Coordinates of C-alpha atoms in Angstrom, one line a residue:
M1 CA -18.6 -58.5 2.9
A2 CA -20.0 -56.7 -0.2
V3 CA -18.5 -53.5 1.1
P4 CA -14.8 -53.1 0.4
T5 CA -12.6 -53.6 3.5
K6 CA -10.9 -50.2 3.0
S7 CA -14.2 -48.6 4.0
W8 CA -14.7 -50.3 7.4
C9 CA -11.5 -52.1 8.5
K10 CA -8.4 -50.2 9.8
H11 CA -5.8 -52.7 8.4
A12 CA -6.9 -51.7 4.8
F13 CA -7.1 -48.0 5.4
S14 CA -5.0 -45.7 3.2
F15 CA -1.9 -44.1 4.8
Y16 CA -2.3 -40.9 2.9
P17 CA -5.0 -39.0 4.9
K18 CA -3.3 -39.7 8.3
C19 CA -6.7 -40.6 9.9
D20 CA -7.7 -43.8 11.7
T21 CA -11.3 -42.7 12.5
L22 CA -13.8 -45.3 11.3
M23 CA -16.9 -43.1 11.4
N24 CA -16.4 -39.6 10.1
N25 CA -19.0 -37.3 11.7
I26 CA -18.0 -34.1 10.1
A27 CA -21.4 -33.8 8.6
E28 CA -23.0 -34.2 12.0
S29 CA -20.7 -31.5 13.5
F30 CA -21.6 -29.1 10.7
N31 CA -25.3 -29.8 11.2
A32 CA -25.0 -29.2 14.9
T33 CA -23.2 -25.9 14.3
I34 CA -25.7 -24.4 11.9
L35 CA -28.7 -25.7 13.8
A36 CA -29.6 -22.2 15.0
A37 CA -29.5 -20.7 11.5
R38 CA -30.6 -23.4 9.0
D39 CA -34.4 -22.7 9.5
K40 CA -33.9 -19.0 8.7
P41 CA -34.3 -17.3 5.2
I42 CA -31.5 -17.8 2.7
L43 CA -29.9 -14.4 3.1
T44 CA -30.1 -14.5 6.9
M45 CA -28.7 -18.0 7.0
C46 CA -25.8 -17.1 4.7
E47 CA -25.0 -14.0 6.8
W48 CA -25.0 -16.1 10.0
I49 CA -22.6 -18.7 8.5
R50 CA -20.3 -15.9 7.1
K51 CA -20.0 -14.2 10.6
Y52 CA -19.4 -17.6 12.2
L53 CA -16.5 -18.3 9.8
M54 CA -15.1 -14.8 10.4
N55 CA -15.0 -15.4 14.2
R56 CA -13.7 -19.0 13.8
L57 CA -10.7 -17.9 11.7
S58 CA -9.8 -15.1 14.0
T59 CA -10.0 -17.3 17.1
S60 CA -7.8 -20.0 15.4
A61 CA -5.2 -17.4 14.6
S62 CA -5.1 -16.2 18.2
K63 CA -4.7 -19.7 19.4
L64 CA -1.7 -20.2 17.1
E65 CA 0.0 -17.1 18.5
N66 CA -0.4 -18.3 22.1
W67 CA 0.8 -21.9 21.5
P68 CA 4.6 -22.3 22.0
H69 CA 5.1 -25.9 20.8
K70 CA 5.8 -27.3 17.4
V71 CA 3.0 -29.8 17.4
M72 CA -0.6 -28.5 17.8
P73 CA -2.6 -29.3 21.0
I74 CA -4.8 -32.2 19.9
P75 CA -2.1 -34.3 18.2
R76 CA 0.3 -33.5 21.0
R77 CA -2.2 -34.8 23.5
R78 CA -2.3 -38.1 21.6
L79 CA 1.6 -38.2 21.5
D80 CA 1.8 -37.6 25.2
N81 CA -0.5 -40.7 25.7
E82 CA 1.9 -42.8 23.6
V83 CA 4.9 -41.5 25.6
L84 CA 3.1 -42.4 28.8
N85 CA 2.4 -46.0 27.6
S86 CA 5.9 -46.6 26.3
G87 CA 7.3 -47.4 29.7
H88 CA 6.4 -51.1 29.5
W89 CA 8.2 -51.6 26.2
L90 CA 11.9 -52.7 26.0
P91 CA 13.7 -51.9 22.7
T92 CA 16.4 -54.2 21.3
W93 CA 18.7 -52.6 18.7
S94 CA 19.1 -54.8 15.6
I95 CA 21.0 -52.8 12.9
A96 CA 21.1 -49.2 11.7
E97 CA 17.7 -47.7 12.8
T98 CA 15.8 -50.9 13.2
F99 CA 14.6 -52.1 16.6
Q100 CA 12.7 -55.1 18.0
V101 CA 10.4 -53.8 20.8
T102 CA 9.2 -56.3 23.4
H103 CA 6.5 -55.9 26.2
S104 CA 7.7 -56.4 29.7
Y105 CA 4.8 -58.6 30.9
N106 CA 3.7 -60.6 27.8
T107 CA 5.1 -61.9 24.6
H108 CA 4.0 -59.1 22.3
E109 CA 6.8 -57.9 20.0
F110 CA 6.9 -55.4 17.1
I111 CA 9.5 -54.2 14.6
A112 CA 10.1 -50.4 14.5
D113 CA 12.1 -48.8 11.6
I114 CA 12.9 -45.2 12.3
A115 CA 14.5 -44.6 8.9
K116 CA 11.4 -45.8 7.0
R117 CA 9.0 -44.2 9.6
S118 CA 7.2 -47.5 10.0
C119 CA 6.1 -49.9 12.7
S120 CA 4.5 -53.4 12.3
C121 CA 1.5 -52.1 14.4
N122 CA 0.8 -49.7 11.5
F123 CA -0.1 -46.9 13.9
W124 CA 2.7 -44.5 12.8
E125 CA 1.9 -44.8 9.1
L126 CA -1.8 -44.6 9.6
V127 CA -2.0 -41.7 12.0
G128 CA 1.3 -39.9 11.5
I129 CA 2.2 -39.9 15.2
P130 CA 4.9 -42.1 16.6
C131 CA 3.4 -45.1 18.5
R132 CA 4.6 -46.4 21.9
H133 CA 6.9 -48.9 20.3
V134 CA 8.7 -46.2 18.2
V135 CA 8.8 -43.9 21.3
A136 CA 10.6 -46.6 23.2
A137 CA 13.1 -47.0 20.3
L138 CA 13.6 -43.2 20.1
S139 CA 14.3 -43.0 23.9
Y140 CA 17.0 -45.6 23.4
R141 CA 18.6 -43.3 20.7
K142 CA 17.9 -40.2 22.9
Q143 CA 15.8 -38.5 20.3
N144 CA 12.8 -36.2 20.7
P145 CA 9.5 -37.8 19.5
D146 CA 8.2 -34.3 18.4
E147 CA 10.6 -34.3 15.5
F148 CA 9.0 -37.5 14.0
V149 CA 5.4 -36.3 14.0
D150 CA 3.9 -35.8 10.5
A151 CA 4.1 -32.3 9.0
C152 CA 0.3 -32.0 8.9
Y153 CA 0.2 -31.5 12.7
T154 CA 2.8 -28.7 12.9
R155 CA 2.4 -25.0 13.4
E156 CA 3.3 -24.2 9.8
K157 CA 0.5 -26.3 8.3
F158 CA -2.0 -24.9 10.8
A159 CA -1.0 -21.3 9.8
L160 CA -1.5 -22.2 6.1
C161 CA -5.0 -23.6 6.9
Y162 CA -6.2 -20.7 9.0
G163 CA -4.0 -17.9 7.5
F164 CA -6.7 -16.1 5.6
S165 CA -9.7 -14.1 6.8
V166 CA -13.3 -13.3 5.8
S167 CA -13.7 -9.7 4.9
P168 CA -16.4 -7.7 6.7
I169 CA -19.2 -6.0 4.7
N170 CA -21.8 -3.4 5.3
G171 CA -25.4 -4.0 6.3
Q172 CA -28.2 -5.1 3.9
D173 CA -29.6 -1.5 3.6
M174 CA -26.3 -0.4 2.1
W175 CA -25.9 -3.1 -0.5
P176 CA -25.9 -1.9 -4.2
E177 CA -29.1 -2.7 -6.2
V178 CA -28.7 -5.1 -9.1
E179 CA -31.0 -5.0 -12.1
M180 CA -31.9 -8.7 -12.1
E181 CA -35.1 -10.6 -11.6
P182 CA -35.7 -11.2 -7.9
P183 CA -35.3 -14.9 -7.0
L184 CA -38.4 -16.8 -6.0
P185 CA -38.5 -18.9 -2.8
P186 CA -38.5 -22.6 -3.2
A187 CA -41.8 -24.5 -3.2
Y188 CA -42.5 -25.6 0.4
K189 CA -45.1 -27.9 1.7
N190 CA -46.2 -27.8 5.3
G191 CA -46.0 -31.3 6.7
P192 CA -48.1 -32.6 9.6
G193 CA -47.0 -31.8 13.1
R194 CA -44.3 -29.5 14.4
P195 CA -41.2 -29.1 12.3
K196 CA -38.2 -31.1 13.6
K197 CA -34.8 -29.5 14.2
I198 CA -33.0 -32.5 15.6
R199 CA -32.2 -35.3 13.2
I200 CA -33.5 -38.8 13.6
R201 CA -31.1 -40.9 15.6
E202 CA -29.9 -44.3 14.3
S203 CA -30.7 -47.4 16.3
G204 CA -27.2 -47.7 17.8
E205 CA -26.8 -44.0 18.9
D206 CA -27.4 -42.4 22.2
G207 CA -30.9 -40.9 22.5
A208 CA -32.4 -43.2 19.9
R209 CA -35.7 -44.8 20.5
K210 CA -35.1 -48.4 21.7
R211 CA -37.5 -51.2 21.5
R212 CA -37.6 -54.0 24.0
S213 CA -35.8 -57.1 23.0
G214 CA -37.9 -60.2 22.7
V215 CA -41.2 -58.4 22.3
A216 CA -43.2 -58.7 19.1
Y217 CA -45.2 -55.6 18.0
K218 CA -48.6 -55.9 16.4
C219 CA -50.3 -53.5 14.0
T220 CA -53.1 -51.5 15.5
K221 CA -55.0 -51.6 12.2
C222 CA -55.0 -55.2 11.0
D223 CA -53.8 -57.0 14.2
N224 CA -50.9 -58.8 12.5
F225 CA -47.2 -59.0 13.3
G226 CA -44.3 -57.6 11.2
H227 CA -45.4 -54.0 10.6
N228 CA -47.1 -51.0 12.2
A229 CA -50.2 -48.9 11.4
M230 CA -48.1 -46.4 9.3
T231 CA -47.0 -49.0 6.8
C232 CA -50.1 -51.2 6.9
K233 CA -51.8 -51.8 3.6
A234 CA -55.2 -52.9 5.0
T235 CA -58.2 -50.8 4.0
T236 CA -60.4 -51.7 7.0
Q237 CA -60.0 -51.4 10.7
D238 CA -59.9 -54.6 12.7
P239 CA -61.9 -54.0 16.0
N240 CA -59.8 -56.6 17.8
A241 CA -56.6 -54.7 17.1
L242 CA -57.8 -51.9 19.4
K243 CA -58.6 -54.1 22.4
R244 CA -55.3 -54.0 24.2
K245 CA -54.3 -53.6 27.7
R246 CA -52.3 -50.5 28.0
K247 CA -50.7 -49.0 31.1
P248 CA -52.4 -45.9 32.4
K249 CA -50.4 -42.7 32.0
K250 CA -48.7 -41.2 35.0
G251 CA -51.0 -38.9 36.8
H252 CA -54.1 -40.2 35.0
V253 CA -57.4 -39.6 36.7
P254 CA -60.2 -42.0 35.9
T255 CA -63.1 -40.5 34.1
A256 CA -66.7 -41.5 33.4
T257 CA -65.6 -43.6 30.4
D258 CA -63.4 -45.7 32.7
M259 CA -66.2 -46.5 35.1
P260 CA -68.3 -49.7 34.5
T261 CA -71.6 -49.1 32.8
A262 CA -74.9 -51.0 33.0
N263 CA -73.9 -53.0 30.0
D264 CA -70.8 -54.3 31.8
M265 CA -72.8 -55.5 34.9
P266 CA -73.9 -59.2 34.9
T267 CA -77.6 -59.7 34.2
A268 CA -80.1 -62.4 35.3
S269 CA -79.5 -64.3 32.1
D270 CA -75.7 -64.5 32.8
M271 CA -76.2 -66.0 36.3
P272 CA -76.5 -69.8 36.4
A273 CA -79.8 -71.2 37.4
P274 CA -79.9 -73.3 40.6
T275 CA -80.5 -77.0 40.1
A276 CA -82.2 -79.5 42.4
S277 CA -78.9 -80.8 43.6
D278 CA -77.9 -77.3 44.8
M279 CA -81.1 -76.9 46.9
P280 CA -81.2 -78.6 50.3
A281 CA -84.0 -81.0 50.9
P282 CA -86.6 -79.8 53.5
T283 CA -86.9 -81.8 56.7
A284 CA -90.0 -82.6 58.9
T285 CA -89.2 -79.8 61.3
D286 CA -89.0 -77.3 58.5
M287 CA -92.5 -78.3 57.2
T288 CA -94.3 -77.6 60.5
V289 CA -96.3 -74.4 60.8
P290 CA -96.1 -72.6 64.2
T291 CA -99.5 -71.9 65.8
N292 CA -98.5 -69.3 68.4
V293 CA -97.5 -66.6 65.8
P294 CA -100.1 -63.7 65.8
V295 CA -101.5 -62.8 62.4
P296 CA -101.6 -59.0 61.8
T297 CA -105.1 -57.7 61.0
D298 CA -104.0 -54.5 59.4
P299 CA -101.0 -55.1 57.1
Q300 CA -100.7 -51.4 56.0
P301 CA -97.4 -49.7 56.8
P302 CA -97.4 -46.9 59.3
T303 CA -97.6 -43.4 58.0
D304 CA -94.9 -41.8 60.3
M305 CA -92.0 -43.8 59.0
P306 CA -89.6 -41.9 56.6
V307 CA -89.6 -43.2 53.0
P308 CA -85.9 -44.1 52.0
T309 CA -84.7 -42.3 49.0
I310 CA -82.1 -43.9 46.7
M311 CA -79.4 -41.5 45.5
S312 CA -78.1 -42.5 42.2
Q313 CA -74.6 -41.4 41.5
T314 CA -73.5 -41.5 37.9
G315 CA -70.0 -42.2 36.6
S316 CA -69.4 -38.4 35.9
S317 CA -70.1 -37.5 39.5
V318 CA -67.8 -40.2 40.7
A319 CA -65.1 -38.9 38.4
A320 CA -65.7 -35.4 39.6
S321 CA -65.4 -36.4 43.3
I322 CA -62.1 -38.3 42.6
T323 CA -60.7 -35.2 40.8
K324 CA -61.6 -33.0 43.7
Q325 CA -59.9 -35.3 46.1
S326 CA -56.8 -35.6 44.0
R327 CA -56.6 -31.8 43.7
K328 CA -57.2 -31.2 47.4
R329 CA -54.2 -29.7 49.0
V330 CA -53.2 -30.8 52.5
E331 CA -52.5 -27.7 54.6
K332 CA -49.5 -28.2 56.8
K333 CA -49.1 -26.2 60.0
P334 CA -45.9 -24.1 60.0
I335 CA -43.2 -25.6 62.2
I336 CA -42.1 -23.1 64.9
K337 CA -38.7 -23.7 66.4
R338 CA -38.4 -22.7 70.0
R339 CA -35.6 -22.8 72.5
Q340 CA -35.4 -25.5 75.2
S341 CA -36.2 -23.0 77.9
E342 CA -39.4 -21.8 76.1
R343 CA -40.5 -25.4 75.6
I344 CA -40.1 -26.1 79.4
K345 CA -42.2 -23.1 80.2
L346 CA -44.9 -24.1 77.8
S347 CA -45.0 -27.6 79.3
W348 CA -45.4 -26.1 82.7
F349 CA -48.3 -23.9 81.7
K350 CA -50.0 -26.9 80.0
R351 CA -50.2 -28.8 83.2
P352 CA -53.7 -28.7 85.0
I353 CA -53.8 -27.1 88.4
T354 CA -55.8 -29.1 91.0
G355 CA -56.3 -29.0 94.7
E356 CA -56.2 -26.1 97.1
G357 CA -55.5 -22.6 95.8
I358 CA -57.1 -23.0 92.4
S359 CA -59.8 -20.4 93.3
S360 CA -60.9 -18.1 96.0
D361 CA -63.3 -20.7 97.3
K362 CA -60.5 -23.1 98.1
P363 CA -57.6 -21.0 99.6
I364 CA -54.4 -22.6 100.8
T365 CA -54.5 -23.2 104.6
L366 CA -51.4 -23.9 106.8
P367 CA -51.4 -25.0 110.4
E368 CA -50.2 -22.6 113.0
N369 CA -47.3 -24.7 114.2
E370 CA -45.9 -25.5 110.6
D371 CA -43.4 -23.2 108.9
I372 CA -43.5 -22.3 105.3
P373 CA -40.8 -24.3 103.4
T374 CA -38.2 -22.2 101.7
S375 CA -36.4 -23.2 98.6
K376 CA -32.7 -23.9 98.8

């Protein structure tokens, strides 16, 4: 409430500029237009803007020649929308040029005064285009709404705005030399990282970085809430602030540092020692010593047995094998499309031939009194 209402509420806007837009983004439009030229040297940037204005003015002049109506395209489109929505409003003539306009399906009513160019909805005075209530009253009087549009939207004002042109000039090599001290470039300091061309988005705009609601963020330097590492005033690094569970990046391959080391494995001191209650009590049958078991006289191991070797695989070799498996391409056989007749022939050739006639040792024999069957 410390900001005046004329800056943020439509009911307190001034009627002079004929604009009902709450957020004026003309600076953003200008920034988006010169985005390709603003990082160039001064003379190159000014030449780019001059050529752009030259082309813009000539294009606007050609649009004016090809437009046949009195009201320009964008305000006329808005007027057509009001004419389309005026069908649900019923005007009632009061006196002179004053009407009471009522909605067909609800109790909304407004007062339209054509002589004063005003309506109780304030749309006509604020924008300069007749609202749907005024259009309903004008249709009752059989008048054209184009005649009641503000003069700033007409062809005459558009011609005055874009009626001049930017003069062309020769190239830089043909410019006359001036006896003046050459200007020095401004002091420039290279900042960290790549220079940004796109402006930083606000929190409510599209494309802005959004934080998850209900999640408290901690500082990675002092491990406290309410700020981040960029604005942290601590002078020492808290080791607990770096111990966080973070999601692995997409396509991340585990390396040797991700593998458990010998320090992470449990040792004998970490294992609990068994107590007397955990050990089962021995019985009388367990205490007897068998007498029929032969005792070996030579306990030395045989010399012909192979000695097992233990292959130690470190974390780097494991990571290398995982990387090779992830990069291994699966070779797919090409799919050959055949016709149905070819598939039938191939299936016949794949069938094994058994019985008589498979070789010269087993010829086909027919009885003398049996005829050879013929196909129909």
